[in-house]
Coordinates of C-alpha atoms in Angstrom, one line a residue:
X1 CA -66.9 -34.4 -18.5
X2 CA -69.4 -35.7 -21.0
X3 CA -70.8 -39.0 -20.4
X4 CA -69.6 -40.3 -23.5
X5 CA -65.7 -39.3 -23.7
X6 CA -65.9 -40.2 -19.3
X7 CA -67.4 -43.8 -20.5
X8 CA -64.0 -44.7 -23.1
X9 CA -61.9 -43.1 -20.3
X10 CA -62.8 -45.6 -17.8
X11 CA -62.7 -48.9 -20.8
X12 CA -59.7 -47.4 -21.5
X13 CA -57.7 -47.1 -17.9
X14 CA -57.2 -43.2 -18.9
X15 CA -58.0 -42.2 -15.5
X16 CA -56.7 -41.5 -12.3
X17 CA -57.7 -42.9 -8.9
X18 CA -56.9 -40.7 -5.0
X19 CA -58.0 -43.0 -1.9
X20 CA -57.8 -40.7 1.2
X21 CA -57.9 -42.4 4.8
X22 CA -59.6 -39.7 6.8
X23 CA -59.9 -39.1 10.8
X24 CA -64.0 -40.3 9.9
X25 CA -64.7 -41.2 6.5
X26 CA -61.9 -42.9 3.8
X27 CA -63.2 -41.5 0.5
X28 CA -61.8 -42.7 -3.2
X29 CA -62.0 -40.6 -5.8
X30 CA -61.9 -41.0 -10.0
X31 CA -61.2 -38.4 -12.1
X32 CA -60.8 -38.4 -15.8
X33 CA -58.4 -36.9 -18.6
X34 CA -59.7 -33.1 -17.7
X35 CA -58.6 -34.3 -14.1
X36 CA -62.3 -33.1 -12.9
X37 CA -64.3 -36.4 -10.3
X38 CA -66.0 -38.7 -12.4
X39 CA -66.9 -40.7 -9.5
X40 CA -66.1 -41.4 -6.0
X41 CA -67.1 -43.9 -3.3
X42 CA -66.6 -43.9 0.8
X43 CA -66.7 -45.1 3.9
X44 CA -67.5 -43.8 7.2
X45 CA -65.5 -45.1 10.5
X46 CA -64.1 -43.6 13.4
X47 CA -61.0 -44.3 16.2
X48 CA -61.5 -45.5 19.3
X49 CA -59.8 -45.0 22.8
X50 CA -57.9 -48.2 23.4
X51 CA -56.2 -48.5 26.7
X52 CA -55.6 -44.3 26.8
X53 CA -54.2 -44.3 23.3
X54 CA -56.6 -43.5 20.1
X55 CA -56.4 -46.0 17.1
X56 CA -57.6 -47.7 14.4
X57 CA -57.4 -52.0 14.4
X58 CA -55.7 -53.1 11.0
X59 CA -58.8 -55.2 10.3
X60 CA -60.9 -51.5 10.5
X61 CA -58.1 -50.3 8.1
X62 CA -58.5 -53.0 5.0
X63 CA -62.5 -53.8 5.6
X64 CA -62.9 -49.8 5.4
X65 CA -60.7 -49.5 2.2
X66 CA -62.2 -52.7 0.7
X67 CA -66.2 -50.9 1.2
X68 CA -64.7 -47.6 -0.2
X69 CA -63.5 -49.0 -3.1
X70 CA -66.8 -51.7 -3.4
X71 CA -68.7 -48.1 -3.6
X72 CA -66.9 -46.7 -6.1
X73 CA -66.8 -49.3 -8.1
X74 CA -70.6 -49.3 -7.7
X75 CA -70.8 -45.6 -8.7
X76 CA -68.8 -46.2 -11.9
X77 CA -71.0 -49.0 -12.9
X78 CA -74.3 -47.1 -12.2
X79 CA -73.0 -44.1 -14.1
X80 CA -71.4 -45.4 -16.9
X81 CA -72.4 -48.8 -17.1
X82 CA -68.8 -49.8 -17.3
X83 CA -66.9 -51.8 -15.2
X84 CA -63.8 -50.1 -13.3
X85 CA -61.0 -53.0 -13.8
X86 CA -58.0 -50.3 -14.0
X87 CA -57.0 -47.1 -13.9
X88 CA -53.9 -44.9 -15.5
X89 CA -52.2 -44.4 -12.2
X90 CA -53.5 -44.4 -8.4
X91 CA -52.3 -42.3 -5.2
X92 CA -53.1 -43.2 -1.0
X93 CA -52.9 -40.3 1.3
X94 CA -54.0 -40.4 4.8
X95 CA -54.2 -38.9 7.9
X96 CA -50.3 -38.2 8.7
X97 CA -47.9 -38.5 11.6
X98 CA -48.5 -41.5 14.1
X99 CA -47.3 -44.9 15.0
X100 CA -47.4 -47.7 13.2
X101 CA -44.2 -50.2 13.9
X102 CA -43.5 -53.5 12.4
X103 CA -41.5 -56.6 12.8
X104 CA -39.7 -58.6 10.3
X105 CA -42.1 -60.5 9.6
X106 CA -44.6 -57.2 8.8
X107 CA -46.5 -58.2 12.1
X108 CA -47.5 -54.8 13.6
X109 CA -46.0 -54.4 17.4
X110 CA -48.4 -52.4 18.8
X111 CA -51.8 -50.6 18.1
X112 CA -51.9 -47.6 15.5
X113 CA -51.3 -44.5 17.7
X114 CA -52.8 -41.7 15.4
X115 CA -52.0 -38.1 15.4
X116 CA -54.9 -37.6 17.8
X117 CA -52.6 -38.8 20.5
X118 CA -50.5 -36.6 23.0
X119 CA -48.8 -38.7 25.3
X120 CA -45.3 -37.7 24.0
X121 CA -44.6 -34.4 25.9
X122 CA -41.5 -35.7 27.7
X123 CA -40.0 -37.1 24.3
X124 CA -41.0 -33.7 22.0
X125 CA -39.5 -31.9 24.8
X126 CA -35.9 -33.1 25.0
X127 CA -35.9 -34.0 21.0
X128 CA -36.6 -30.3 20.7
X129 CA -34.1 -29.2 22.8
X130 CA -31.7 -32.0 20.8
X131 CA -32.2 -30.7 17.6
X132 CA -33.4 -27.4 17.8
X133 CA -36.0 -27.8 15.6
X134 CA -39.7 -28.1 16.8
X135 CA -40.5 -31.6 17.2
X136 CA -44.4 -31.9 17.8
X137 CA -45.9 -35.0 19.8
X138 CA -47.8 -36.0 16.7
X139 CA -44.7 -36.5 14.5
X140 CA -43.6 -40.2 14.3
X141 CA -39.8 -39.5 16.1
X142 CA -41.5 -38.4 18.9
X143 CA -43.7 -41.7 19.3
X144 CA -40.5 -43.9 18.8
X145 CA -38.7 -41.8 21.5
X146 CA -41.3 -41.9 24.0
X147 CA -41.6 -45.5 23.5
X148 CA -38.1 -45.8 24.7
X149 CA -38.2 -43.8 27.4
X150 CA -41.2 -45.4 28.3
X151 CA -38.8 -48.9 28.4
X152 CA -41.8 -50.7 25.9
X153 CA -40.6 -53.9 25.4
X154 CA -41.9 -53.6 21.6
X155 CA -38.8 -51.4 20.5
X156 CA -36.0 -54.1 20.0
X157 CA -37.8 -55.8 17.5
X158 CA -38.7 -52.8 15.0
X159 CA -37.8 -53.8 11.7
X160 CA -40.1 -50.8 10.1
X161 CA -42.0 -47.2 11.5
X162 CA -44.3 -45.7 9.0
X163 CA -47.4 -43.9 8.7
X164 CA -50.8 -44.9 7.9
X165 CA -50.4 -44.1 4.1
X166 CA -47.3 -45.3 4.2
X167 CA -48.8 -48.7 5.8
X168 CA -51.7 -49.5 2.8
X169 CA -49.1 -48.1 -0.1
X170 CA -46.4 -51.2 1.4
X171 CA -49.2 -53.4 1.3
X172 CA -50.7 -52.7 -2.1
X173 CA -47.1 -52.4 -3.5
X174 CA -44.5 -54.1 -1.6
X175 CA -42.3 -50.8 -1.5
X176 CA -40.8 -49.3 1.8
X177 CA -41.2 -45.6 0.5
X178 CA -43.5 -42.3 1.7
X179 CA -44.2 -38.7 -0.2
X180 CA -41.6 -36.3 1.4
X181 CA -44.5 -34.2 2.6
X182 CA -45.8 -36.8 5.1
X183 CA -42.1 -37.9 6.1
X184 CA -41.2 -34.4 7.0
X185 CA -44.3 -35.3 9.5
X186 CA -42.3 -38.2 11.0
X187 CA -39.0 -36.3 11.5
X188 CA -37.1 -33.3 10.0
X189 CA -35.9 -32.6 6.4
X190 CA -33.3 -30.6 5.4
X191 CA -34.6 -28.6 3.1
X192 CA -31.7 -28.4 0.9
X193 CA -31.1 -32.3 0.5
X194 CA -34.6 -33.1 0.0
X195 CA -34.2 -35.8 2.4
X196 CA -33.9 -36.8 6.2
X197 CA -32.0 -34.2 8.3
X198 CA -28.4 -36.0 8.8
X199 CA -26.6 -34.1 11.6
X200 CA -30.3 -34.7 13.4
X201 CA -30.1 -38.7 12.9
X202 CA -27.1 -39.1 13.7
X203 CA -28.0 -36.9 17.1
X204 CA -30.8 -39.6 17.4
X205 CA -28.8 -42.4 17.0
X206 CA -26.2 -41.5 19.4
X207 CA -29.0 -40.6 21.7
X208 CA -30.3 -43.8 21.8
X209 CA -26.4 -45.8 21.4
X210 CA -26.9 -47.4 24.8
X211 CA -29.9 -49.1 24.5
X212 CA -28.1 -51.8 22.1
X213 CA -30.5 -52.0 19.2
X214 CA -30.2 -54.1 16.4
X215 CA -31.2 -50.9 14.0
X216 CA -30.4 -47.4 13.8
X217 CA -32.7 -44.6 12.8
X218 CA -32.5 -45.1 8.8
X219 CA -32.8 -48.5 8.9
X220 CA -36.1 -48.9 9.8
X221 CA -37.4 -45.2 7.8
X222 CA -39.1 -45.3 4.7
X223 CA -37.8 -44.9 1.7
X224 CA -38.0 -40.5 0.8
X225 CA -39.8 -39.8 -2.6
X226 CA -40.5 -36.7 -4.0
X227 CA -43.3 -36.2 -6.1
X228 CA -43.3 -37.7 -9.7
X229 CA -40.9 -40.2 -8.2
X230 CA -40.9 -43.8 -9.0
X231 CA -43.5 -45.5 -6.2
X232 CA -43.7 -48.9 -7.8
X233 CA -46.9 -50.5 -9.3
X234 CA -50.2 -52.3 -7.2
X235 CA -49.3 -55.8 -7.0
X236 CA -51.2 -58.8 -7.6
X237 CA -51.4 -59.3 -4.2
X238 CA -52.4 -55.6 -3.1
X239 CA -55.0 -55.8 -6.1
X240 CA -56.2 -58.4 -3.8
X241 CA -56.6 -56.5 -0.8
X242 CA -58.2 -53.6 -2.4
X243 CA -60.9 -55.7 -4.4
X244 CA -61.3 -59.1 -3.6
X245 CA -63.2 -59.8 -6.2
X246 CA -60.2 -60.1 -8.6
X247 CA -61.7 -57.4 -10.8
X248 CA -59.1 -54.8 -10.1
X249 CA -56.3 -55.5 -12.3
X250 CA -52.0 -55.7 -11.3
X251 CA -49.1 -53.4 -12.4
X252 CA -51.1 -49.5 -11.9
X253 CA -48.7 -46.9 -11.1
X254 CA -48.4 -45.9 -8.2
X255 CA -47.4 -42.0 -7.1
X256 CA -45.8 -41.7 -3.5
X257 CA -48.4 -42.2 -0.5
X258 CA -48.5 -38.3 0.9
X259 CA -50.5 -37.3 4.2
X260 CA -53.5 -35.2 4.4
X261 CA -51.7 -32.0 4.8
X262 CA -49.9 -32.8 1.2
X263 CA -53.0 -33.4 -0.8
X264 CA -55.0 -31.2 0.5
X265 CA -51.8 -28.4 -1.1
X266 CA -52.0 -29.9 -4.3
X267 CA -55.9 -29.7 -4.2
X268 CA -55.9 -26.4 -3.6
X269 CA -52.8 -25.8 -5.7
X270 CA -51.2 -24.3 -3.2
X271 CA -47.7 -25.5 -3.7
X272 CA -46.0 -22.5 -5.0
X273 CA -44.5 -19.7 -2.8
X274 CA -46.6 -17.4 -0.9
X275 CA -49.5 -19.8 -0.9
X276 CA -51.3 -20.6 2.1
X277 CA -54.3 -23.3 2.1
X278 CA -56.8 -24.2 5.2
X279 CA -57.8 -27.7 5.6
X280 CA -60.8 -27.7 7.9
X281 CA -62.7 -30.8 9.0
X282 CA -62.1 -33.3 11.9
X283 CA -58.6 -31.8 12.5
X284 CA -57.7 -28.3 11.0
X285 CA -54.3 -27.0 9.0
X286 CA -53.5 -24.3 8.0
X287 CA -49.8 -24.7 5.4
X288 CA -48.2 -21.7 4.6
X289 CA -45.4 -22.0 1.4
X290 CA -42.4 -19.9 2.8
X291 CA -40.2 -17.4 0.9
X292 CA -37.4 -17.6 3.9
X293 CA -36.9 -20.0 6.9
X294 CA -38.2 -18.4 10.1
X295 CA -36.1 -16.7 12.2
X296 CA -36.7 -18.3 15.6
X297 CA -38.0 -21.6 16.7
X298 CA -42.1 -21.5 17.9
X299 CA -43.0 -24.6 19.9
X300 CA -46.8 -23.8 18.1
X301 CA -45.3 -24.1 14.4
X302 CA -44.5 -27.5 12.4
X303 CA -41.9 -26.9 9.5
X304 CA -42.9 -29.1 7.0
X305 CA -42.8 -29.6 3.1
X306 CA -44.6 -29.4 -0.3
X307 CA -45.0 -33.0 -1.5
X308 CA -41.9 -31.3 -4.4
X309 CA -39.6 -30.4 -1.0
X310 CA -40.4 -26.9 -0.4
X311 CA -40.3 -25.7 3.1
X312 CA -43.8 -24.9 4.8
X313 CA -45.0 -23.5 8.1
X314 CA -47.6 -25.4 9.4
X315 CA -50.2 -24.4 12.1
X316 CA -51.6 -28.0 13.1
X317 CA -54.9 -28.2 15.1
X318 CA -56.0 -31.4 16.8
X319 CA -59.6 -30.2 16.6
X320 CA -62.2 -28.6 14.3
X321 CA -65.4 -30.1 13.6
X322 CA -65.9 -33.1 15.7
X323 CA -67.8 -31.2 18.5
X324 CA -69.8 -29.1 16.1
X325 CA -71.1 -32.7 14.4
X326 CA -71.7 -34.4 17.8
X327 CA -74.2 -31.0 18.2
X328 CA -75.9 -31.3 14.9
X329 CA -76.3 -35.1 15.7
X330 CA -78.2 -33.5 19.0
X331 CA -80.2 -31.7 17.2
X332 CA -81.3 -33.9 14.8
X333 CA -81.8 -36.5 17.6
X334 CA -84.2 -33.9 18.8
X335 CA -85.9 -33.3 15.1
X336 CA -86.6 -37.2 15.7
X337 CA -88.4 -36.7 19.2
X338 CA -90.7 -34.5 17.8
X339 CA -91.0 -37.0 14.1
X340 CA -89.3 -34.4 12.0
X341 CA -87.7 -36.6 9.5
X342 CA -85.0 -34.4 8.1
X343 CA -82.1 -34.3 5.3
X344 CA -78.8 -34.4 7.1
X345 CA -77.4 -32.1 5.0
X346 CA -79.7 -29.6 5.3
X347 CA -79.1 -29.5 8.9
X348 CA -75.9 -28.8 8.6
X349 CA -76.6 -26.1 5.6
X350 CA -79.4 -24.2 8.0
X351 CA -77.6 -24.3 11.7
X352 CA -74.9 -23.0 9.6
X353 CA -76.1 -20.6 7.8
X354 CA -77.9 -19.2 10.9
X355 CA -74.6 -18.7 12.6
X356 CA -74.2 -15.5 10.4
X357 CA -77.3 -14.0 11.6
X358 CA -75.4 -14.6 15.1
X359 CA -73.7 -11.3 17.0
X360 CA -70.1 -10.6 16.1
X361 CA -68.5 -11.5 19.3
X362 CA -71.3 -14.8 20.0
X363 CA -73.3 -12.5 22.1
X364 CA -71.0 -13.8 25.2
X365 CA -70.7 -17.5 25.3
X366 CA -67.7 -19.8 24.4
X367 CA -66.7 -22.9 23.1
X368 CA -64.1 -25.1 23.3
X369 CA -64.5 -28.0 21.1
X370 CA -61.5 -29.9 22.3
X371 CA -61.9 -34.1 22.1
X372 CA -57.9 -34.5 22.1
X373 CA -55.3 -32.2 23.2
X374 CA -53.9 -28.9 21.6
X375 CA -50.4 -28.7 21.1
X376 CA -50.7 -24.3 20.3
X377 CA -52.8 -23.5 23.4
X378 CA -50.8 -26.3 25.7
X379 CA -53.5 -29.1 26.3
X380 CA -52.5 -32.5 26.3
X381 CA -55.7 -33.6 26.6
X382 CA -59.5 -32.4 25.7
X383 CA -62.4 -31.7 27.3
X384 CA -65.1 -30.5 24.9
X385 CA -66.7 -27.5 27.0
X386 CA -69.6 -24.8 26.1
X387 CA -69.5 -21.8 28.5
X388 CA -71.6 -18.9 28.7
X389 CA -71.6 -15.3 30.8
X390 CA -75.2 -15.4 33.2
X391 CA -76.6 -12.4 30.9
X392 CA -75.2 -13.9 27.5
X393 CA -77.3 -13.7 24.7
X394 CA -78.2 -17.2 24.9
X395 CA -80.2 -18.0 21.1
X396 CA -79.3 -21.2 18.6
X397 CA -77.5 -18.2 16.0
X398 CA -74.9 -17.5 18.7
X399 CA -74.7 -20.9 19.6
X400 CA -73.9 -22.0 16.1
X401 CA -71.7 -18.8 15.5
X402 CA -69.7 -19.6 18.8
X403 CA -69.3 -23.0 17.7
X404 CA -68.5 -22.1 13.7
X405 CA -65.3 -19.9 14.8
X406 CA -64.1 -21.9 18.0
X407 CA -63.8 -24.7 15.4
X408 CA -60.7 -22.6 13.6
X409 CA -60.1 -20.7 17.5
X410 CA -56.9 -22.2 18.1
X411 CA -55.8 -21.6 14.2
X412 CA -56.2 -18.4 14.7
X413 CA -54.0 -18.2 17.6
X414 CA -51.1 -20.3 15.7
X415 CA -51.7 -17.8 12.3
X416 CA -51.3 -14.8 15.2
X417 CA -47.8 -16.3 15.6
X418 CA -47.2 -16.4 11.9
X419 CA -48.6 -12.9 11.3
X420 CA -47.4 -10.8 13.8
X421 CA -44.2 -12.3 15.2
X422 CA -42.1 -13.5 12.3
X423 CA -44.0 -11.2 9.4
X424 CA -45.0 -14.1 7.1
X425 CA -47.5 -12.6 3.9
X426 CA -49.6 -14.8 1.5
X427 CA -50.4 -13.9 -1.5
X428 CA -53.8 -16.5 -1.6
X429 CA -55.2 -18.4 1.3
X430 CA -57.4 -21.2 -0.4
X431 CA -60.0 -23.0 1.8
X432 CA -61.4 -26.8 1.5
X433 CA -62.4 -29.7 3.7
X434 CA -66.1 -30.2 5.4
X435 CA -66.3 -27.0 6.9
X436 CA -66.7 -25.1 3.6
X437 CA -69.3 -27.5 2.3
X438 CA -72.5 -25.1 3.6
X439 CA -71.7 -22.3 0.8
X440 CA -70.0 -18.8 1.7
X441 CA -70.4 -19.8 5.9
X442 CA -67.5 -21.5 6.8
X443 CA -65.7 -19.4 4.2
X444 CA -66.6 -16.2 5.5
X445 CA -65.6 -17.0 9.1
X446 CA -61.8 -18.2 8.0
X447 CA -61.9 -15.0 5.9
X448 CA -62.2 -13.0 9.4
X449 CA -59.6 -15.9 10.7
X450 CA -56.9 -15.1 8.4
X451 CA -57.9 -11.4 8.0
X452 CA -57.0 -12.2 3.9
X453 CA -59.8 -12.8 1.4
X454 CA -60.3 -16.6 0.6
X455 CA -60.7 -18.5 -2.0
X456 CA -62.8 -21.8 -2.7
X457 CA -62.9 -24.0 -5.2
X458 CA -65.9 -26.1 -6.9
X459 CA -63.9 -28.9 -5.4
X460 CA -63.4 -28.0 -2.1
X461 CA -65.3 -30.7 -0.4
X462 CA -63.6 -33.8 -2.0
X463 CA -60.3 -32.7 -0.4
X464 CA -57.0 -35.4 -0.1
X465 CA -58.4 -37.8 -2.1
X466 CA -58.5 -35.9 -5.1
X467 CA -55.2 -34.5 -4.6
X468 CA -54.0 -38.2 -4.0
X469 CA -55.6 -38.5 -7.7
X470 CA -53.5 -35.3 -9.0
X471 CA -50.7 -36.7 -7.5
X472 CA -51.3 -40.0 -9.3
X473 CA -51.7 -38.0 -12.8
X474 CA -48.6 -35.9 -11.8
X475 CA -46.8 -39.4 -11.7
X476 CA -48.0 -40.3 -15.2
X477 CA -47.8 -37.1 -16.7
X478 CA -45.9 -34.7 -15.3
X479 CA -43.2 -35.0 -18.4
X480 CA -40.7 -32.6 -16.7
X481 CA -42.6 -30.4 -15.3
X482 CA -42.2 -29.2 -11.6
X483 CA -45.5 -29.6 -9.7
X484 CA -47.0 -26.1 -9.8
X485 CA -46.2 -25.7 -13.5
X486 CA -47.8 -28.8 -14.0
X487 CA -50.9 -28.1 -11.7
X488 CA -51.3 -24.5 -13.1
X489 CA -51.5 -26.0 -17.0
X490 CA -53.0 -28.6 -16.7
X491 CA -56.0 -28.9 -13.8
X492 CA -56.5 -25.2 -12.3
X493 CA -56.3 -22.9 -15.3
X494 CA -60.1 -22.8 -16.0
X495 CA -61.1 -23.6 -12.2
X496 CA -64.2 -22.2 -10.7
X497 CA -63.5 -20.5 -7.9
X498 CA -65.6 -18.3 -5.2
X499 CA -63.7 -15.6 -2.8
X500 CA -64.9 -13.7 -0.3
X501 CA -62.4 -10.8 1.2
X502 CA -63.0 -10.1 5.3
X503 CA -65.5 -8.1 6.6
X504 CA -64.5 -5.6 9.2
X505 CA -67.2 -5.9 11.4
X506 CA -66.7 -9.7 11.6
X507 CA -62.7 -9.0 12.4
X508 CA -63.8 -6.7 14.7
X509 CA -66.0 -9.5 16.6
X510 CA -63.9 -12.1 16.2
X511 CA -61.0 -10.1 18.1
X512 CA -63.3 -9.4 21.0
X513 CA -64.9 -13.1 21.1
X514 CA -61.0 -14.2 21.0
X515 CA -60.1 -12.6 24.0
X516 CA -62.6 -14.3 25.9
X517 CA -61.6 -17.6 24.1
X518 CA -58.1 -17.0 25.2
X519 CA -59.0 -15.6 28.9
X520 CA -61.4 -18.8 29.3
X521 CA -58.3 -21.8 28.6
X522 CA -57.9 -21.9 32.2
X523 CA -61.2 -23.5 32.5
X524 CA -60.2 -26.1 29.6
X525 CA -57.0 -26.8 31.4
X526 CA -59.1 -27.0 34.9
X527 CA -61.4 -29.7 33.0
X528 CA -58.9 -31.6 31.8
X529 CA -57.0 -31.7 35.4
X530 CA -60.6 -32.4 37.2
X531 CA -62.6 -34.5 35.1
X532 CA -60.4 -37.5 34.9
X533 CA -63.1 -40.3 34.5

């Protein structure tokens, strides 16, 4: 956008703000009237392993926010020289699914249990069998059920269960409410009503009759908005939280808060039918738009939504890149040994783009780059674990190859399920996240992945936040419109785009390097049995 028209944009509020709470970085994102980032500002943080259970602290939560906004602020005022005091309309996505449960007095319970967490088996289990509908450990139902089978003395007094997103967007607004797209992540939709499933809450609430709570399942659910809907306005009080300086003004419209999985659809405008995108950084997605529901029930496959309601099949994977950046950390730890000072990024950009020099198959050696368990190969926990045959072709190109596709190995095996057992076609698969940052690498390997070209944007590093920012615009402007019509018009028609089709010697590779993959998860599963401390 030129400097000029971007400057009056900003005086005048005629922009749009996405603040995305990530697994390791919250990013905020402005973008202007051509809905292209004028400016952005982050933060960098990271859970920890309380008492078995991964988490954020609420104080982490508002003190990260407050320092990604502070940044971008910074970067509009260093820009422009103008000073960001409001914006047009503002979106929160975050990471979805989890645990966060509150009293009357909006006094959390219990520590944030995140999506990372799988210590809900028993409770997926029989609410699966309940329903008949997949219900994952991740997903928000399965937290609240496992808490009372578990006999936590916290459950009695839930006045409200939400998600992260849904968390800040209370806070900032006062409103109870959450995107469709991130509450078909806490329990089942029906996709005809557009809202909670009803024959499966009322199975829920019989379920749990006996325990004598004060609440049943609705009462203490947020509020279901589709997107466009009404989300309320930041109050003066959430203006507050957000920038304590007092600069930020009251009364911006709000969209609904989506989860990750939503924003990163709309950022990749992958909303419509037959659309599939890949979200690939800390945790890796893959959302597929369905034609038709899917004709049998796979433990491996989420049914989610669009953040407009339509159904999706989503293969969710725990973990993608958090073992390949502890190993580039490594490695530039060694650079420093030796007094190489060297650009982060270009780490990243070189080890990667040596991975294509790398054989096919990894030249024998395997990783498994599991921190947290994996719901499609079985794991309730992780063990991240490098192995290698004795007369493996042991060189930093395999390693880096190895490591480059394990990070999308167990997508593979949930797009496997997809592909060859229920017959799903795409007509696009559009890539974004980290991962595709390093140019035509990470790109080419999901390519062999998916066996379908892909396709990535100029924007395929910002990711949820600026999808929380389409979002936002969609709420001020969609003017009838459904979604994709309004996506397609207005912010994709002249994207820039790169796509690479599959090559068949890197399928070819891939298939033999995945048999290994798949032959070698008794190891992972050993680890996780053996190395308990």
């Amino acid at each position: 956008m030129d400097m000029k028209i971007a400057r009056e944009s900003i005086r005048t509020g005629k922009t749009y703000l996405g603040i995305e709470l990530g697994s390791t970085r919250i990013k905020a994102v402005l973008i202007g009237e051509d809905f292209a980032p004028i400016a952005s500002g982050d933060h960098e943080w990271e859970n920890k392993l309380l008492d078995g259970i991964w988490t954020y602290s609420v104080d982490e939560i508002w003190e990260g926010l407050r320092d990604c906004y502070a940044k971008l602020y910074k970067d509009v005022y260093t820009r422009y020289d103008e000073e960001l005091t409001r914006v047009g309309a503002m979106g929160i996505s975050a990471m979805m699914h989890g645990y966060m449960v509150f009293d009357k007095e909006g006094k959390i319970l219990v520590p944030f249990r995140t999506w990372r967490n799988t210590i809900t088996g028993e409770a997926a289990d029989k609410l699966t069998d309940l329903f008949g509908f997949n219900i994952p450990q991740r997903w928000s139902i399965a937290h609240l059920y496992q808490a009372i089978l578990n006999g936590e003395k916290h459950v009695p007094e839930i006045s409200y269960m939400t998600t992260l997103e849904g968390y800040v967007h209370w806070l900032l607004t006062g409103n109870k409410v959450l995107g469709i797209g991130d509450c078909a992540g806490m329990f089942p939709i029906d996709a005809n009503t557009k809202n909670y499933n009803a024959e499966m809450v009322d199975k829920f609430d019989k379920l749990v009759a006996d325990k004598g709570y004060s609440w049943k399942l609705l009462d203490i659910m947020p509020k279901l908005l589709l997107a466009g809907e009404d989300a309320g306005v930041l109050s003066a009080e959430g203006a507050k939280l957000l920038d304590p300086t007092g600069k930020l003004q009251a009364g911006i419209k709000m969209c609904p808060p989506e989860g990750d999985a939503g924003t990163g659809m709309v950022a990749t405008n992958s909303v419509a039918k037959r659309t599939c995108n890949v979200s690939a950084g800390t945790s890796c997605f893959a959302m597929v738009v369905l034609e038709k529901d899917l004709k049998q029930l796979h433990r491996e496959i989420d049914m989610v939504t669009t953040p407009d309601g339509y159904p999706v099949a989503m293969v969710h994977c725990n973990n993608c890149t958090s073992d390949l950046n502890a190993w580039v950390n490594l490695f530039e730890e060694n650079l420093k040994l030796f007094g190489v000072a060297a650009d982060k990024g270009q780490i990243y950009e070189r080890l990667y783009k040596l991975a294509l020099e790398g054989d096919k198959d990894c030249g024998g050696l395997v990783s498994y780059p599991y921190f947290s368990g994996e719901h499609v190969t079985h794991m309730n926990e992780g063990r991240p674990m490098f192995v290698r045959m004795p007369d493996a072709k042991f060189n930093l190109s395999n390693f880096m190859r190895a490591s480059l596709i394990s990070s999308l190995g167990v997508l593979k095996l949930g797009m496997d399920i997809l592909n060859k057992d229920e017959g799903v076609s795409v007509d696009k698969v559009m890539g974004h996240g980290g991962l595709f940052k390093t140019k035509g690498v990470g790109q080419r390997i999901l390519a062999a992945v998916m066996n379908s070209p892909v396709t990535c944007m100029e924007t395929a590093g910002e990711g949820g936040a600026w999808g929380a920012a389409l979002l936002a615009a969609f709420a001020a402007e969609g003017n009838g419109r459904t979604l994709p019509q309004f996506l397609d018009a207005e912010v994709f028609a002249g994207a820039k785009s790169v796509t690479l089709d599959p090559d068949a010697e890197d399928i070819k590779g891939l298939d033999k390097y995945m048999e290994s993959y798949k032959a070698g998860l008794v190891a992972e599963k050993a680890a996780v049995e053996g190395l308990t401390c």
